[in-house]
Coordinates of C-alpha atoms and ligand atoms in Angstrom, one line a residue:
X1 CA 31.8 17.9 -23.4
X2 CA 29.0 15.3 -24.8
X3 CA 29.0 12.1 -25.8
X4 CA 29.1 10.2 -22.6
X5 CA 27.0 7.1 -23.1
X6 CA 26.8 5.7 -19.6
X7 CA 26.6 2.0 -18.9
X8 CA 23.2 0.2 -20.2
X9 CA 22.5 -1.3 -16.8
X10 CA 23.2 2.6 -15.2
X11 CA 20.4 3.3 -12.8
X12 CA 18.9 7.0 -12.8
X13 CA 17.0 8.4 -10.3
X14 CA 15.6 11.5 -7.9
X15 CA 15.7 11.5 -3.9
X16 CA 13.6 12.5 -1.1
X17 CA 13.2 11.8 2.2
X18 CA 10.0 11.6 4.8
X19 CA 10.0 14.7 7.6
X20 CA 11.3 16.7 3.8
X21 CA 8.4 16.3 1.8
X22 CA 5.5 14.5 3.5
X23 CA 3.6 16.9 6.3
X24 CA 0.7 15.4 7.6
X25 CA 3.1 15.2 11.2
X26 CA -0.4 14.7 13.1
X27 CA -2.3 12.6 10.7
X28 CA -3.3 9.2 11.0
X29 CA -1.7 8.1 14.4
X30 CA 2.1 9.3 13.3
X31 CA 4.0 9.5 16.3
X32 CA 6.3 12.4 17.2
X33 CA 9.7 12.8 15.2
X34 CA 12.8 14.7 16.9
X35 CA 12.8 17.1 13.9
X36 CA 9.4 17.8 15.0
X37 CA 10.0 19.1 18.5
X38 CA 13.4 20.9 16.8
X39 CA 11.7 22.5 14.3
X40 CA 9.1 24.0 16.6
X41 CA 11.5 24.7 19.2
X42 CA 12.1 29.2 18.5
X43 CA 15.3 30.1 16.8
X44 CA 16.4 26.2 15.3
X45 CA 15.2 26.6 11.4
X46 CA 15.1 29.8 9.4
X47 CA 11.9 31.8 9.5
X48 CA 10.6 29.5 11.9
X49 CA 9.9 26.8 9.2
X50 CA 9.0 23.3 10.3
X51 CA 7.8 20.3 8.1
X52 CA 4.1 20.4 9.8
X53 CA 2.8 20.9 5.8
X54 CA 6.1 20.6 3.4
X55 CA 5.4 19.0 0.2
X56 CA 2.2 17.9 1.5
X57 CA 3.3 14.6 -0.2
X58 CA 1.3 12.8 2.5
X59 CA -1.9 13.6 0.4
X60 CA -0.2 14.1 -3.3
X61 CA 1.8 11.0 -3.3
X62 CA -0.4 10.1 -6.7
X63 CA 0.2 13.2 -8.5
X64 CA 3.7 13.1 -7.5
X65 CA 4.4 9.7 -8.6
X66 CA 2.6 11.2 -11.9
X67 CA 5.3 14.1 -11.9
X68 CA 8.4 11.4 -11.7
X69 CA 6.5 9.6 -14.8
X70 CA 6.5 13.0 -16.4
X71 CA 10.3 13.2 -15.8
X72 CA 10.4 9.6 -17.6
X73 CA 12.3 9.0 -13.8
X74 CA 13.1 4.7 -13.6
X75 CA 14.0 5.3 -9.7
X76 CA 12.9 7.4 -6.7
X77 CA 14.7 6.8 -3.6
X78 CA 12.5 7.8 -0.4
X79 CA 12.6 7.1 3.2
X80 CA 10.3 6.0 5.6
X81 CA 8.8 7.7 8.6
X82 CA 9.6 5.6 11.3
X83 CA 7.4 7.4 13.7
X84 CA 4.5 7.2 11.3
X85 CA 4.7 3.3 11.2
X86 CA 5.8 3.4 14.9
X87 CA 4.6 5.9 16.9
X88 CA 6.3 5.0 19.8
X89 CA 9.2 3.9 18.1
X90 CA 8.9 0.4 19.2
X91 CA 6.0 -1.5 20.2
X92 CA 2.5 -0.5 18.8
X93 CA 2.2 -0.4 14.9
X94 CA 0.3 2.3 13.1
X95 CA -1.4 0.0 10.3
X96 CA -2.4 3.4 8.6
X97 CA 1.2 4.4 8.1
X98 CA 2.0 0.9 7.0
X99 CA -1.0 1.8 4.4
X100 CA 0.6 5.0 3.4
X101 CA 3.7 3.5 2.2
X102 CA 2.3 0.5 0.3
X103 CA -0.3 2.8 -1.7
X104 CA 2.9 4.2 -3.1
X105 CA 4.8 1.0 -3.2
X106 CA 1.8 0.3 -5.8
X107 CA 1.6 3.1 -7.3
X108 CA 5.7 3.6 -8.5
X109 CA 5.5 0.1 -9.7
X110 CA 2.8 0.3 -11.9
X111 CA 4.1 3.1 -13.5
X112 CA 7.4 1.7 -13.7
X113 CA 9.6 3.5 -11.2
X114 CA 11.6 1.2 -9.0
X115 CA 11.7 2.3 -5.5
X116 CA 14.7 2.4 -3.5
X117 CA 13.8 2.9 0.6
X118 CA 15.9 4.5 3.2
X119 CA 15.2 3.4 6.2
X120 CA 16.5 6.1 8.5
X121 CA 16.8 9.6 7.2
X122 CA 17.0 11.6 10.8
X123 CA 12.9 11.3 11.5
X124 CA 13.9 9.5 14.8
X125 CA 10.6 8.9 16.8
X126 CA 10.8 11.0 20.1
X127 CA 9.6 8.4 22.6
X128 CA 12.8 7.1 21.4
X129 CA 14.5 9.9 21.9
X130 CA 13.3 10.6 25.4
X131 CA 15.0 7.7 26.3
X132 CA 18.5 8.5 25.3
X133 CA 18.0 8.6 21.0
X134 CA 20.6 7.1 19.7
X135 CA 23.3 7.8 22.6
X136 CA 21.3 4.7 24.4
X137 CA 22.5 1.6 22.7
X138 CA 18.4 0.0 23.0
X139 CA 17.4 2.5 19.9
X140 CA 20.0 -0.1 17.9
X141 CA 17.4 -2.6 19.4
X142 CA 14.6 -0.2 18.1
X143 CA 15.6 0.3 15.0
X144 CA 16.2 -3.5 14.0
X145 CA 12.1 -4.4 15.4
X146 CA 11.4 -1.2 12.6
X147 CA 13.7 -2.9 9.9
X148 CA 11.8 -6.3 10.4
X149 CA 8.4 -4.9 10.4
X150 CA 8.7 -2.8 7.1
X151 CA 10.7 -5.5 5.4
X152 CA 8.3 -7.9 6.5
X153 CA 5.9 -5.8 5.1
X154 CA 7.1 -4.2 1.8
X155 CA 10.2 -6.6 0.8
X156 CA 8.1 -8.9 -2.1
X157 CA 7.9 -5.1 -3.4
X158 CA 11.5 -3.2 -2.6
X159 CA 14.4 -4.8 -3.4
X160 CA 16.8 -1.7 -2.7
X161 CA 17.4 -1.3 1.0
X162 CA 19.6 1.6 2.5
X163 CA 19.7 1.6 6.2
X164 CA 20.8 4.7 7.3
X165 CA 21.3 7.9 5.4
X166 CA 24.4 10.2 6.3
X167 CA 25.2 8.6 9.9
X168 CA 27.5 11.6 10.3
X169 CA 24.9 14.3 10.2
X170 CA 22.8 12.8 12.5
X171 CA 25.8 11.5 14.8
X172 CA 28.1 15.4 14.4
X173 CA 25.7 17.9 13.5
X174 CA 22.9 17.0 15.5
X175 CA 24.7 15.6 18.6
X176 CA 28.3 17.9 17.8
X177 CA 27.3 21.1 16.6
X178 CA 23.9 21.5 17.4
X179 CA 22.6 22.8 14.3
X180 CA 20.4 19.6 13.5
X181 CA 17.6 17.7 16.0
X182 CA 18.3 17.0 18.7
X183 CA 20.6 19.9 18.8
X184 CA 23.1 19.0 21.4
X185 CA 26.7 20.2 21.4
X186 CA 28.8 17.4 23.4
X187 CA 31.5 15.7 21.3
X188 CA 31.4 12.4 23.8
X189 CA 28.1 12.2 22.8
X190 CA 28.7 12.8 18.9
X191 CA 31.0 9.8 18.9
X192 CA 28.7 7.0 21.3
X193 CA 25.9 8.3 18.8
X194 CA 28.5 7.5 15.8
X195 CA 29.1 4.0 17.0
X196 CA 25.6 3.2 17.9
X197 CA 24.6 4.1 14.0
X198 CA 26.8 1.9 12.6
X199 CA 26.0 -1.1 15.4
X200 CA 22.2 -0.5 14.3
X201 CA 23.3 -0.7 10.2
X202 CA 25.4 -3.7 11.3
X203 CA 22.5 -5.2 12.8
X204 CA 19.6 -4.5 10.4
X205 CA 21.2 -6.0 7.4
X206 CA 21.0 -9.3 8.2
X207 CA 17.2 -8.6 9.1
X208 CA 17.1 -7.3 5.6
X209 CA 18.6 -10.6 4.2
X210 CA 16.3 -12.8 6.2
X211 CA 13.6 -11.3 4.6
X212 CA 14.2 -9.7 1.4
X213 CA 16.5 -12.7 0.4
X214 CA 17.1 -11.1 -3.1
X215 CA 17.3 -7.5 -1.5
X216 CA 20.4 -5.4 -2.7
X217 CA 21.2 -3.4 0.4
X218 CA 23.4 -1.1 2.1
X219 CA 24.3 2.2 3.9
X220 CA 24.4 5.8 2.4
X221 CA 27.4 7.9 3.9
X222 CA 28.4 11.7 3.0
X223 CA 32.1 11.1 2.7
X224 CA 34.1 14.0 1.1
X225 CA 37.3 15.1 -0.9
X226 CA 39.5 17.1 2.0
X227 CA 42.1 19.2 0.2
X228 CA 45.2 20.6 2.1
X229 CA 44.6 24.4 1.4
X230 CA 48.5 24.9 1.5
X231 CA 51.4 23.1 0.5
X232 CA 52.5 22.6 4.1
X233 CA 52.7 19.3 5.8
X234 CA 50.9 20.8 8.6
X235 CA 47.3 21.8 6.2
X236 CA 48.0 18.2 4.8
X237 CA 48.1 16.1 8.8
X238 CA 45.0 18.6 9.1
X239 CA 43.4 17.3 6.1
X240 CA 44.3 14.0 7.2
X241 CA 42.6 15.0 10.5
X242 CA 39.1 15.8 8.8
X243 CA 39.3 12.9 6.5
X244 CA 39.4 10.4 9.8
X245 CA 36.6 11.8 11.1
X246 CA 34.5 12.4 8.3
X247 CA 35.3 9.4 5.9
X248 CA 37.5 7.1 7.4
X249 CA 36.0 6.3 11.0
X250 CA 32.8 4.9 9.1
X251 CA 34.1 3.7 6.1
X252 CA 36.8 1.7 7.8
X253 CA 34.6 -0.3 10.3
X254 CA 32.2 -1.1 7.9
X255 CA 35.4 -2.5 6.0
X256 CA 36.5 -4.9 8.8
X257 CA 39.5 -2.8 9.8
X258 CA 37.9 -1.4 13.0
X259 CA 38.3 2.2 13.9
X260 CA 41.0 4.4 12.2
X261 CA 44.1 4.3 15.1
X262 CA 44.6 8.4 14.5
X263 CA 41.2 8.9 15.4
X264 CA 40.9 6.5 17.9
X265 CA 44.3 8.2 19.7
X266 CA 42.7 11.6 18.9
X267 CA 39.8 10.7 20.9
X268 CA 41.3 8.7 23.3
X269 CA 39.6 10.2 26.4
X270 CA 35.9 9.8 24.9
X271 CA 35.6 7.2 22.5
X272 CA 32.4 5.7 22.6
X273 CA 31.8 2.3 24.3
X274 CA 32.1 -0.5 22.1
X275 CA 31.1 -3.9 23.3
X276 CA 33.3 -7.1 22.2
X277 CA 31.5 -8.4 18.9
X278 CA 30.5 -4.8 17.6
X279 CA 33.0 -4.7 15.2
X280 CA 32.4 -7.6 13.6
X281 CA 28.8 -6.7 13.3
X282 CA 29.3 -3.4 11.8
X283 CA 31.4 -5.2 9.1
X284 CA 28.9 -7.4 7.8
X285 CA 29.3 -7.4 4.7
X286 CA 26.9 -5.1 2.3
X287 CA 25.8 -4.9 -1.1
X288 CA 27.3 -1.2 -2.0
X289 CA 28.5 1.7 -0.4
X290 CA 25.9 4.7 -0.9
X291 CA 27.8 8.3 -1.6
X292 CA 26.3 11.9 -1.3
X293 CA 28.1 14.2 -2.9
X294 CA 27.5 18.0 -2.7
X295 CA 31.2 20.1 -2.7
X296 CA 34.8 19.0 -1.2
X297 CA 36.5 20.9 1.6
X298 CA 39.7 23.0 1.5
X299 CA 41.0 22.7 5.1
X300 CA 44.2 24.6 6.2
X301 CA 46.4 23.9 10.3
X302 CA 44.1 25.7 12.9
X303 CA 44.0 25.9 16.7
X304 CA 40.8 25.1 17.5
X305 CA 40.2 20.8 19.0
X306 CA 39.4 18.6 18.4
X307 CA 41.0 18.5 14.8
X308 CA 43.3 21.6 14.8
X309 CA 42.0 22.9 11.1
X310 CA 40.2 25.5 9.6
X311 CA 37.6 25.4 6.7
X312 CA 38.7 27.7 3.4
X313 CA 36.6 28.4 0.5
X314 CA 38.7 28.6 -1.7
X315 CA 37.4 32.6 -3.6
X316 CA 38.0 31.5 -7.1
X317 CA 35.1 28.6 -7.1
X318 CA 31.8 29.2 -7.5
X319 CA 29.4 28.7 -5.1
X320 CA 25.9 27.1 -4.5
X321 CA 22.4 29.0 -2.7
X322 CA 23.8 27.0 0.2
X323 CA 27.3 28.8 0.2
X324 CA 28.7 25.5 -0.5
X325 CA 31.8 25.7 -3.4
X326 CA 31.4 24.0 -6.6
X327 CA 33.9 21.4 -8.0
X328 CA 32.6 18.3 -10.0
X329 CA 36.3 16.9 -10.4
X330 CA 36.0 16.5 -6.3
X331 CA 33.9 13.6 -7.2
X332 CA 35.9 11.7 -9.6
X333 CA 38.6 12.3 -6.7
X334 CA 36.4 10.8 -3.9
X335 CA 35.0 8.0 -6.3
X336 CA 38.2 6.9 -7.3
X337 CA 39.7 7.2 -3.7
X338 CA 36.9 5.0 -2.2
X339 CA 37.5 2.2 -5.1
X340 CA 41.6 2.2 -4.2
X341 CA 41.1 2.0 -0.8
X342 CA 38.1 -0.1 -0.7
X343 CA 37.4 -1.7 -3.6
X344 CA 37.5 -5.6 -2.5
X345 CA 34.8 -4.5 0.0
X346 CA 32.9 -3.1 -2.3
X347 CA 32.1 -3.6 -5.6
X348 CA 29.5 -0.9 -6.1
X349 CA 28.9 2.7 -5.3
X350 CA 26.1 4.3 -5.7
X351 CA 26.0 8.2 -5.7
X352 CA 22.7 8.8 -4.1
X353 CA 22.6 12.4 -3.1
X354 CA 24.3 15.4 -5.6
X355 CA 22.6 18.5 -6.7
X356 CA 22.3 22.2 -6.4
X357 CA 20.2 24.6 -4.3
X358 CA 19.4 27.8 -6.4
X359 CA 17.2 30.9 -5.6
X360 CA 15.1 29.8 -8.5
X361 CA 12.1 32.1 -9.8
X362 CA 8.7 31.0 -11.0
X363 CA 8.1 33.2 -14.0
X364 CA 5.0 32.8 -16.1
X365 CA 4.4 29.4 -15.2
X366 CA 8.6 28.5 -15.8
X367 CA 11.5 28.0 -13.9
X368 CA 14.8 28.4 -15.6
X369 CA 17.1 27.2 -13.4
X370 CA 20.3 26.5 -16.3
X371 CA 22.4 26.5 -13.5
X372 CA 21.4 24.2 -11.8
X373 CA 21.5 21.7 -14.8
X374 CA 24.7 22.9 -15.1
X375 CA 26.2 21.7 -12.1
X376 CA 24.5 18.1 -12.5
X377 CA 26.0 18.0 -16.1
X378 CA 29.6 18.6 -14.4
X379 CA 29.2 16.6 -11.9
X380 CA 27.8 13.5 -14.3
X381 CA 30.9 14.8 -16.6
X382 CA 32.9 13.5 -13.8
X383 CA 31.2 10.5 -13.0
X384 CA 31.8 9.7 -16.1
X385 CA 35.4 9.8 -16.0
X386 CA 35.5 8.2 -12.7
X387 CA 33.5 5.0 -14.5
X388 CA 35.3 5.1 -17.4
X389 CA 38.5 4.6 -15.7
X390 CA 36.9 1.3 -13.6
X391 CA 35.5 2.7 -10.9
X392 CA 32.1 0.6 -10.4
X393 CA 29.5 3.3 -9.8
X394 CA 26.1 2.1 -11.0
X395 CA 24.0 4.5 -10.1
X396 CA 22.9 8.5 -9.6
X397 CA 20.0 10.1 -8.0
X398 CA 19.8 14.0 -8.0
X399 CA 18.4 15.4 -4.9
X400 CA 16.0 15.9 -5.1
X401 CA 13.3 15.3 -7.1
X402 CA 11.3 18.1 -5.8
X403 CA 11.7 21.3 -3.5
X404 CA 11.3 20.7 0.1
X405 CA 12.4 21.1 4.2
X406 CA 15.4 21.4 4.0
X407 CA 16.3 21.0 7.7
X408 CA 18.2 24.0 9.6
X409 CA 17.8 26.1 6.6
X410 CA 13.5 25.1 6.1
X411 CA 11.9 26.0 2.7
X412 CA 14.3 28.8 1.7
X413 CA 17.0 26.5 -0.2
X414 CA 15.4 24.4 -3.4
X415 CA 16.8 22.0 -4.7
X416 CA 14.5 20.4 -6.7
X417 CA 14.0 19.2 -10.3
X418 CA 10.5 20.0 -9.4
X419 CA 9.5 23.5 -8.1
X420 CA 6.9 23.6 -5.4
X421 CA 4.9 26.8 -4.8
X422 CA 4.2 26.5 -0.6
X423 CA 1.2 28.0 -0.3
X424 CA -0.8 26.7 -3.4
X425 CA 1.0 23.2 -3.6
X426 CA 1.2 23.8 -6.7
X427 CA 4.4 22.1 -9.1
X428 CA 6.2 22.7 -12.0
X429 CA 8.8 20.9 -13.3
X430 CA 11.6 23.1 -13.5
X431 CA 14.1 23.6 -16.9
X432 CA 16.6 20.9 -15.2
X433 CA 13.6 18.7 -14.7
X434 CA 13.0 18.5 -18.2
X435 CA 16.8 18.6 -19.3
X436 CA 17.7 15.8 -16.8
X437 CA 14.7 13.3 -18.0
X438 CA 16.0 13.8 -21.6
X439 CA 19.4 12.3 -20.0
X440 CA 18.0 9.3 -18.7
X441 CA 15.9 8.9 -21.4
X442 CA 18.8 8.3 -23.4
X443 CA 21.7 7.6 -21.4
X444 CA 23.7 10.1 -22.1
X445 CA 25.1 13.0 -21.2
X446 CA 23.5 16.1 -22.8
X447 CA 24.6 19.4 -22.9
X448 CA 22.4 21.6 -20.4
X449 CA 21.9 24.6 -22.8
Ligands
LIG501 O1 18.5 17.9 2.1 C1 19.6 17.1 2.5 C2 19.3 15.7 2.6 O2 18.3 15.4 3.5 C3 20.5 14.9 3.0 N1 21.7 15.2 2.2 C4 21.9 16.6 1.9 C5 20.7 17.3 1.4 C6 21.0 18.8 1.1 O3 21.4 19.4 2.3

């Protein structure tokens, strides 16, 4: 397929986050993170990886901003370390972290990048955490003082706010399954953490609009396409089942319709505390919705609770490095679906997570990683014919812009556009670097090879 001209006002872009790329965990005052204490904690990431070094992005913010000109990239979306401002969480600022992020506030600007912050990408101080994290309803508290400090700060600068980024991991894999800081495993837990992320969103954004009165700002979700595996009504109620808990119990309170009844009925026994005007804060109203896309799920009527389903790849789709499946029409699906359900509530999605992790191979100074231009090509391909049958999606960032931590799985997944050698620092814009800034350069969809 070619010939996709996107709209003239469509934002492109590359993604990072903090604890992923920046190392320097003990420089400069920055205050403990709970990925740091998970990471160094025997047995949590592969090969005993932690972000102590990553990108080293801390120091080679310059060059790096350098690399994104290279890539002819108009926007980089990248969060803030909320323990490097606040060390404590609350309380005490760290001016030189403050420093840090307006150096490359500077810097994207006058090279033309817009920058587009995240808040809260998982980096939750530990002070914080060692009183409750976010199962104690004061982090809300916390993390509105950290709002009003950096848009204080940074909001003549940043227009594009996103609160939080993918509530559910933080809420289900790190409170649910363990397998993300703080690694618990208690469900009760998982939801009260749930509820407390979207209180926190609910409350910050009118901090945002106090002070970045022109700011265009939101939250970032990972909703997903379920598929019943079967034809069955019993894989569908389970589909239904995943879909309530992955997609619908955030996306529905932050529409004003409160929590989904099957979920709440589900949980019945330990749904979170929710105080009388929590709703109506999580609801207020937002610029866009934020949507990270990776693969859909096939589910199919299991035994194990909560949800009674079972996950199924299905063995004809490809896969990705991560073992995740590989189906771009997903995203038209889950595009389209969040316009038809929510479209009054929002009139703007932005996609801003979807990309590939490959085992790619530095060879004489190149990295041909074809598939993974590939898979953004399809996945743009169906973006495309999401927008071009009115669904208001105005913007895409690939994640990510550069190889990094990438959490349970440390530095043996890239995903970058940008390959990073780990023990020299050294870059090199990979094939799908190059391919992809010849997209945004004109606006169109290219073939990949
Ligand atoms: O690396 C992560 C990112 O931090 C959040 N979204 C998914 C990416 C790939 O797993």
């Amino acid at each position: 397929m070619a010939g996709e001209v996107f709209p003239d006002d469509f934002v492109w872009g590359a993604a990072t986050a903090s604890y992923q790329i920046e190392g320097a965990v003990r420089e400069d005052g920055r205050g403990s993170s709970i990925w740091d204490v998970f990471s160094h904690t025997p047995g949590k990431v592969a090969n005993g990886d932690t972000g102590d070094f990553a990108c080293d992005h801390y120091h080679r913010w310059r060059d790096d901003v350098g690399l994104m000109r290279d890539i002819a990239l108009p926007n980089y979306r990248f969060s803030l370390s909320w323990p490097r401002i606040l060390p404590l969480g609350t309380g005490r600022i760290e001016q030189k972290g403050l420093d840090f992020y307006d150096r490359l506030i500077e810097e994207l600007l006058e090279n033309g990048i817009e920058p587009w912050v995240t808040l809260h990408h998982w980096d939750l101080p530990s002070a914080l955490y060692d009183q409750g994290g976010w199962v104690n309803r004061d982090t809300c508290a916390a993390f509105v003082e950290f709002t009003d400090i950096v848009t204080r700060r940074y909001g003549d600068r940043v227009k594009h706010w996103i609160t939080l980024n993918e509530p559910w991991c933080s809420a289900f894999l790190g409170y649910v399954h363990g397998i993300h800081a703080p690694g618990h495993t208690n469900l009760k837990e998982g939801l009260q953490v749930m509820h407390h992320l979207l209180l926190a969103h609910g409350l910050a954004m009118p901090v945002i609009r106090a002070n970045v009165p022109d700011a265009d700002a939101g939250i970032c979700l990972n909703p997903t396409t379920f598929y019943p595996y079967g034809d069955s009504q019993e894989d569908l109620d389970a589909a239904i089942r995943e879909d309530g808990l992955r997609n619908r119990v955030w996306l529905d309170p932050l529409a004003a319709r409160g929590y989904p009844d099957d979920m709440v009925d589900l949980f019945r026994e330990i749904w979170p505390e929710v105080g009388p005007d929590d709703l109506e804060i999580i609801a207020t109203p937002s610029d866009f919705i934020g949507v990270n896309f990776y693969n859909p799920t096939y589910v199919e009527a299991g035994n194990e609770p909560p949800l009674f389903s079972r996950k199924i790849d299905p063995p004809n789709l490809p896969r990705t490095d991560m073992g995740w499946i590989v189906e771009p029409s997903a995203l038209t699906d889950l595009v389209t679906r969040i316009h038809t359900d929510y479209g009054e509530i929002w009139t703007k999605q932005y996609i801003f997570e979807n990309g590939a992790a490959y085992d790619d191979r530095l060879v004489h100074g190149k990295v041909d990683d074809r598939q993974r231009a590939r898979y953004i090509h399809d996945h743009l391909a169906a973006l495309y014919k999401a927008i071009d049958d009115g669904v208001p999606v105005k913007g895409y960032f690939v994640w990510s812009l550069m190889d990094n931590f990438e959490w349970a799985e440390g530095y043996a997944r890239r995903f970058g556009l940008i390959y990073v050698d780990y023990k020299t620092q050294q870059r090199t814009i990979k094939r799908s670097g190059r391919w992809y800034a010849e997209v945004v350069s004109g606006n169109e969809l290219i073939a990949p090879d």
